[in-house]
PDB file of C-alpha atoms in Angstrom:
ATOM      1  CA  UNK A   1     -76.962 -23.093  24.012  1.00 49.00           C
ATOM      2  CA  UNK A   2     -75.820 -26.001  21.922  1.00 63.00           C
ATOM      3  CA  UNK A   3     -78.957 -27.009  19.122  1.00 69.00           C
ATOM      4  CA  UNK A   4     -76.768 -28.899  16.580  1.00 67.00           C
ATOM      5  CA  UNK A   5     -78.395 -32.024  18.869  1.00 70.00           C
ATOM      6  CA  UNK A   6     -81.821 -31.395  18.521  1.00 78.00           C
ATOM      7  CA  UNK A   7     -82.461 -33.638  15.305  1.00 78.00           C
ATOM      8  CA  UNK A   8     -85.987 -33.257  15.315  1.00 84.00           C
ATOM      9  CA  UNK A   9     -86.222 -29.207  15.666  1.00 89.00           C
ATOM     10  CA  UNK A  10     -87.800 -28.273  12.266  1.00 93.00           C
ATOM     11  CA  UNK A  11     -89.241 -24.936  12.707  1.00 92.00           C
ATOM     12  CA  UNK A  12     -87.785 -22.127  15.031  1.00 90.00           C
ATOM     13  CA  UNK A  13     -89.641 -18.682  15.757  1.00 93.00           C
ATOM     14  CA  UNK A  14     -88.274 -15.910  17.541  1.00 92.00           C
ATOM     15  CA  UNK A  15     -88.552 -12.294  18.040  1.00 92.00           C
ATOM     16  CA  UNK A  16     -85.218 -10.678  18.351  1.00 91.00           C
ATOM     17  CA  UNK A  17     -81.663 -12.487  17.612  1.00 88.00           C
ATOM     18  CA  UNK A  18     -78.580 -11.392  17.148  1.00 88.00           C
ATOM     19  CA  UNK A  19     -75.157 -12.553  15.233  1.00 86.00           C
ATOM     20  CA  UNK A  20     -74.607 -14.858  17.984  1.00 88.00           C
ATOM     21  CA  UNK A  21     -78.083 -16.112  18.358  1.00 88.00           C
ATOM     22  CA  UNK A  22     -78.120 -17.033  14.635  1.00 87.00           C
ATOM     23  CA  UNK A  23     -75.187 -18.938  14.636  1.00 85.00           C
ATOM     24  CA  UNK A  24     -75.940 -21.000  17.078  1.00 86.00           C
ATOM     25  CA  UNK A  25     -79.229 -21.683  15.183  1.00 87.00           C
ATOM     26  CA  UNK A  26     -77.120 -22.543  12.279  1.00 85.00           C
ATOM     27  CA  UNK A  27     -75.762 -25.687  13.422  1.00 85.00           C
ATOM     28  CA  UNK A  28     -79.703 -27.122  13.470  1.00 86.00           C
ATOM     29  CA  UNK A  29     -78.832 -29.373  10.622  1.00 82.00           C
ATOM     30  CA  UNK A  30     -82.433 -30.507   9.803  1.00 89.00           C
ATOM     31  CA  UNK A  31     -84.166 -27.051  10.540  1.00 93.00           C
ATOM     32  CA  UNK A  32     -86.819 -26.390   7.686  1.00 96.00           C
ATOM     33  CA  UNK A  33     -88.497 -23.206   8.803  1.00 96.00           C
ATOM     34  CA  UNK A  34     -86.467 -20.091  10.403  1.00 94.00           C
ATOM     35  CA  UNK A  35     -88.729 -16.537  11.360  1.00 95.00           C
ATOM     36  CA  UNK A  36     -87.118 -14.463  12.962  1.00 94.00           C
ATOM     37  CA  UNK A  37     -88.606 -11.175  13.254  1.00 93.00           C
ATOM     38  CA  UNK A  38     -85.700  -8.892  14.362  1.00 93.00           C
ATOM     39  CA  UNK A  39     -82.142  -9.508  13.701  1.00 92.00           C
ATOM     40  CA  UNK A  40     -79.787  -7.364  15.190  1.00 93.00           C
ATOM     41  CA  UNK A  41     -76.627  -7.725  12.691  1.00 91.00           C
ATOM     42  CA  UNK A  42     -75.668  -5.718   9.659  1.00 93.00           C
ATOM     43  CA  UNK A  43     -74.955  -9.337   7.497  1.00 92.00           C
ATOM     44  CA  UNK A  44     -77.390 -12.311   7.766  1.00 91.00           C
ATOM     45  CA  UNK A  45     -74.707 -14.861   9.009  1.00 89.00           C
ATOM     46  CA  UNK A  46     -72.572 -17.062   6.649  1.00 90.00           C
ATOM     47  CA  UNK A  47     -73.062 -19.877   8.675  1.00 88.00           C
ATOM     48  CA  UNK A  48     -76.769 -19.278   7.701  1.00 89.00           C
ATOM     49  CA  UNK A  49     -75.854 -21.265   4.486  1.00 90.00           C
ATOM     50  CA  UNK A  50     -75.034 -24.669   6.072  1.00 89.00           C
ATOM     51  CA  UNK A  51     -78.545 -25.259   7.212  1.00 91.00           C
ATOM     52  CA  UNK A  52     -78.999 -27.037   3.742  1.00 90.00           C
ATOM     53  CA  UNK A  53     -82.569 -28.126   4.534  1.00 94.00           C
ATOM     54  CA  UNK A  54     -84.028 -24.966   5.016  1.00 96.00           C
ATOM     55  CA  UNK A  55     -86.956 -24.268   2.952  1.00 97.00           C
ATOM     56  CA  UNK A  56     -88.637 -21.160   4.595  1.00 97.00           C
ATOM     57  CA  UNK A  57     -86.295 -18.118   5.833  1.00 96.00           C
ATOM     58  CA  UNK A  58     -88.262 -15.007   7.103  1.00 97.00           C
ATOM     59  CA  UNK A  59     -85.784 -12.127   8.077  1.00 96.00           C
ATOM     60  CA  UNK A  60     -88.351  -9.551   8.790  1.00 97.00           C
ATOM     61  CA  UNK A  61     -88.081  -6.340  10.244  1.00 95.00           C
ATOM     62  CA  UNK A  62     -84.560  -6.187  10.916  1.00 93.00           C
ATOM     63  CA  UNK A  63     -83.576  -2.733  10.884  1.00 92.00           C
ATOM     64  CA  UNK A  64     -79.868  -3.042  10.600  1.00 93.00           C
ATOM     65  CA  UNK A  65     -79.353  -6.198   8.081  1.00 94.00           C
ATOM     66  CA  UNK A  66     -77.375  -4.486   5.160  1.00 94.00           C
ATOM     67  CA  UNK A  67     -76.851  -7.332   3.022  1.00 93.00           C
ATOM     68  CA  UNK A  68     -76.956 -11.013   2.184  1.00 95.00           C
ATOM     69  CA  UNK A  69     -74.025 -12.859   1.942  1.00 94.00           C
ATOM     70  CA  UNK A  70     -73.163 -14.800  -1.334  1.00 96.00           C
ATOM     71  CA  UNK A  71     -73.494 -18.143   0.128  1.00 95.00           C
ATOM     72  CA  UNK A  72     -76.798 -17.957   0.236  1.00 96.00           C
ATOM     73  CA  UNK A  73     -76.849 -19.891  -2.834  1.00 96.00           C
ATOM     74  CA  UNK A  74     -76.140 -23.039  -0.882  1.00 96.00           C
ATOM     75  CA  UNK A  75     -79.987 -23.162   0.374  1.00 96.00           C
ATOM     76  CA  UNK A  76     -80.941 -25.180  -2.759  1.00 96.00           C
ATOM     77  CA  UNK A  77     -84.005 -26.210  -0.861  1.00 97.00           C
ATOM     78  CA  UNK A  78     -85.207 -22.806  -0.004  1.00 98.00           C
ATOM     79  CA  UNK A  79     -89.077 -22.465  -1.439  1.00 98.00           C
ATOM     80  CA  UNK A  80     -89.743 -19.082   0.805  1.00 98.00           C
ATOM     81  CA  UNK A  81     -87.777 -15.771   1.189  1.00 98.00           C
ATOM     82  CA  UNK A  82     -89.084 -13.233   3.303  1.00 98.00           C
ATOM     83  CA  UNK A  83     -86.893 -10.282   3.662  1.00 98.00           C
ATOM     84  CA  UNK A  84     -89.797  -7.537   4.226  1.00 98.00           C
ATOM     85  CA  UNK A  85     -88.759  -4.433   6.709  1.00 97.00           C
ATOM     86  CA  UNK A  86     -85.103  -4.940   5.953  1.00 97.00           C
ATOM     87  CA  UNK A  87     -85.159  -1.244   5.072  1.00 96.00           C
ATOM     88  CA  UNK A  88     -81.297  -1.151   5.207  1.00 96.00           C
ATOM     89  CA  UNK A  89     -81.228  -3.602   2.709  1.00 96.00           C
ATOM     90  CA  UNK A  90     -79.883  -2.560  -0.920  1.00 93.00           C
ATOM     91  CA  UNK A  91     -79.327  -5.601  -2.373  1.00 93.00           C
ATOM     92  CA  UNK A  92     -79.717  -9.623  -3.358  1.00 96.00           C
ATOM     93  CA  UNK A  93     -76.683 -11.543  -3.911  1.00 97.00           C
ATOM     94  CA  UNK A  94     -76.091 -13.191  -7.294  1.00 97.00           C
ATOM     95  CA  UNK A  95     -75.890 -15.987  -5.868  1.00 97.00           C
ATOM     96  CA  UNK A  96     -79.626 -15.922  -5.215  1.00 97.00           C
ATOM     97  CA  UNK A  97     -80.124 -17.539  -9.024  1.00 97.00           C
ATOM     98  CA  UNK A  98     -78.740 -20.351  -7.748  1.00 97.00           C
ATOM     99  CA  UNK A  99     -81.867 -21.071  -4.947  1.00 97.00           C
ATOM    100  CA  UNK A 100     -83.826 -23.085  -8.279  1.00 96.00           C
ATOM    101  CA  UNK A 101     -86.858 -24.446  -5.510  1.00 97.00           C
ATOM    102  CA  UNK A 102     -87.698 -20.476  -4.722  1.00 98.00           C
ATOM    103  CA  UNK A 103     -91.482 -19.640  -5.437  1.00 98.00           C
ATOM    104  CA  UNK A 104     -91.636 -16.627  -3.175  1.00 98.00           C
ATOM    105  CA  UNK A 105     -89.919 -13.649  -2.362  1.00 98.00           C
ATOM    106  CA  UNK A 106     -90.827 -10.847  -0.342  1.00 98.00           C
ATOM    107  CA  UNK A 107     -88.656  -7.669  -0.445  1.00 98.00           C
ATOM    108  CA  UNK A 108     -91.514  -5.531   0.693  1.00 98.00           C
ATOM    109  CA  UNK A 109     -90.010  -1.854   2.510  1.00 97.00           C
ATOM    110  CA  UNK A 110     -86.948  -2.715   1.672  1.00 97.00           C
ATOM    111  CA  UNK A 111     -86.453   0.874   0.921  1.00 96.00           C
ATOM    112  CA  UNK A 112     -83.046   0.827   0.204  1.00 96.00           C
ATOM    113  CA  UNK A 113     -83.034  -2.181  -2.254  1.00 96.00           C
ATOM    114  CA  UNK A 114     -81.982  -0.635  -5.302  1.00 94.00           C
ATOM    115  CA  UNK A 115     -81.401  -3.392  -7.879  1.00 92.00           C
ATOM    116  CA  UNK A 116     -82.341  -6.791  -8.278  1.00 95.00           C
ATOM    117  CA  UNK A 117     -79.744  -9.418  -9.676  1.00 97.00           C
ATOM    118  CA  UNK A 118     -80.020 -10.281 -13.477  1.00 96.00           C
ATOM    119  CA  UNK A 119     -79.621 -13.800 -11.810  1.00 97.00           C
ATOM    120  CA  UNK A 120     -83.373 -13.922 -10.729  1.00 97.00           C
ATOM    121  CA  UNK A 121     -84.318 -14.994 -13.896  1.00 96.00           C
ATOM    122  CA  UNK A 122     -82.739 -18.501 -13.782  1.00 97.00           C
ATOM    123  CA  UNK A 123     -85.554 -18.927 -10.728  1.00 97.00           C
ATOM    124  CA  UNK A 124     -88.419 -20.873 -12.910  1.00 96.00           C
ATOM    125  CA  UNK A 125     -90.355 -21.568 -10.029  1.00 97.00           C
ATOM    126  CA  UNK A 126     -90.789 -18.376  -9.070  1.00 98.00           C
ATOM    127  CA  UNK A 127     -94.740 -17.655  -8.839  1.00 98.00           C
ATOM    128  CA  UNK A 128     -94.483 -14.428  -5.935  1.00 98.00           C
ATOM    129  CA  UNK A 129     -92.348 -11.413  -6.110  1.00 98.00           C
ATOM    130  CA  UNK A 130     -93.432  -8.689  -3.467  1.00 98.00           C
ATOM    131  CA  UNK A 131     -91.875  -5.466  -4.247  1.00 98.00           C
ATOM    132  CA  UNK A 132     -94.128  -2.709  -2.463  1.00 98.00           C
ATOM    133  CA  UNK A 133     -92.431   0.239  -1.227  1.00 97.00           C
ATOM    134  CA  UNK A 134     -88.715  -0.641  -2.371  1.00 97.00           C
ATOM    135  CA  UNK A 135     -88.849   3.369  -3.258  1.00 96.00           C
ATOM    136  CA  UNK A 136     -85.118   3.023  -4.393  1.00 96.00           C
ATOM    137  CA  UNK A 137     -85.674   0.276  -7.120  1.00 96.00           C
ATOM    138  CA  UNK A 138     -85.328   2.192  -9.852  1.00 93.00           C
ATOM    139  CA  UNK A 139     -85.749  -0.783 -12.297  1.00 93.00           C
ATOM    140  CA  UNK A 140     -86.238  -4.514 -13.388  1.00 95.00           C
ATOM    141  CA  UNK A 141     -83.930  -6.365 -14.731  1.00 95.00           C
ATOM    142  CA  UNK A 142     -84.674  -8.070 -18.328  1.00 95.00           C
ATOM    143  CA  UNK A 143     -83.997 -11.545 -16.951  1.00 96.00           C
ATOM    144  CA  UNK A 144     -87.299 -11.576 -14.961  1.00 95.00           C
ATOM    145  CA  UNK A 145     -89.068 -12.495 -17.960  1.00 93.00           C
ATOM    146  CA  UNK A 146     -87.047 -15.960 -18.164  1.00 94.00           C
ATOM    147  CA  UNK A 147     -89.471 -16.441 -15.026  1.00 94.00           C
ATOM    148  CA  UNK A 148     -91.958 -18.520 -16.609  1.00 91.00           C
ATOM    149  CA  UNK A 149     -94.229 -19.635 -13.649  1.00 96.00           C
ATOM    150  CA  UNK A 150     -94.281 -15.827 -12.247  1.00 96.00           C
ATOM    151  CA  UNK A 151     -97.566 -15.086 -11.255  1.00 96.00           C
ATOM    152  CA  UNK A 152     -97.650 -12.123  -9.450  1.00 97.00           C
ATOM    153  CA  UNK A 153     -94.752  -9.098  -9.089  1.00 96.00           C
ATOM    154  CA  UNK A 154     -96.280  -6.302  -6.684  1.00 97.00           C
ATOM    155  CA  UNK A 155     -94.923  -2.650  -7.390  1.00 97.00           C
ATOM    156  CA  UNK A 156     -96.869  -0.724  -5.080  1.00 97.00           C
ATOM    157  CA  UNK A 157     -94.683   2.111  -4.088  1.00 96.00           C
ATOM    158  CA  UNK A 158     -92.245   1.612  -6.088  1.00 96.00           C
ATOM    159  CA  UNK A 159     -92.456   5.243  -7.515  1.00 94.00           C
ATOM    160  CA  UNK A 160     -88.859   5.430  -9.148  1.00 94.00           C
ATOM    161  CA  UNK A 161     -89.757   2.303 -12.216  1.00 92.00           C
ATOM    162  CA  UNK A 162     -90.762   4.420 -14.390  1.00 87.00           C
ATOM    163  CA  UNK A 163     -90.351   1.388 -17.385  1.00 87.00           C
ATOM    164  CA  UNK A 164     -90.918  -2.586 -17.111  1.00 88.00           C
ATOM    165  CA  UNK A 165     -88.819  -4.296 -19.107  1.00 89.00           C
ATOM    166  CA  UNK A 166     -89.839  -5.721 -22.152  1.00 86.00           C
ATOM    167  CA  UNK A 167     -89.413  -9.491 -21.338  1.00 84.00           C
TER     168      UNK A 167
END
């Protein structure tokens, strides 16, 4: 299935994908808005990162994605990151700092995620930071105080912070 024709695909939902699946999704130059509700790889695809207008990714339930590469920091236009269910998931790039248009993230059961990148702090249009039930966070880091539009950080769960950081 060839998409990297389909100019005017925007928005693509789907239930279950796998490595293949999202690569050939990839080469939608002009998509805006990915859900996908079940990927079956242990990496969300580098090739991910050349979709350079997407502004909305939701990655949700997918019960083997282990980690997110570095190049994520490419999607300069992302505004939405929904991660929630990726319970095999222990942690955000670095590179994730570098996604300035982010309002919104949702790590929510990600029950493996055990530390968030000092680098979210250089987000400053972050309003939305779902946390509930990442049992393994253990922690904040100081940085998320440089957040100044952060509205909202949801803890629910998250039984192991035990301190918030000062900032």
């Amino acid at each position: 299935m060839a998409l990297k024709h389909a100019k005017h695909l925007r928005s693509v939902m789907v239930g279950y994908l796998n490595a293949e699946g999202a690569n050939t999704i990839s080469q939608v130059k002009y998509l805006k808005y990915l859900a996908v509700s079940e990927l079956d790889c242990e990496k969300l695809p580098e090739t991910m990162s050349d979709v350079w207008s997407l502004q909305a990714l939701h990655v949700t339930r997918s019960y083997s994605l282990i980690k997110i590469p570095e190049s994520i920091g490419k999607l300069i236009k992302l505004r939405t990151l929904n991660l929630s269910g990726c319970i095999e998931l222990k942690s955000l790039p670095d590179s994730i700092g570098d996604c300035h248009m982010i309002s919104s993230i949702d790590l929510c059961s990600c029950s493996k995620l055990t530390v968030l990148p000092d680098s979210i702090g250089k987000l400053q249009k972050l309003r939305t930071l779902n946390l509930s039930s990442c049992t393994e966070l253990k922690c904040l880091p100081d940085s998320i105080g440089d957040c100044q539009t952060i509205s909202s950080i949801d803890l629910y769960g998250c039984n192991k912070i035990t301190v918030l950081p000062d900032s």
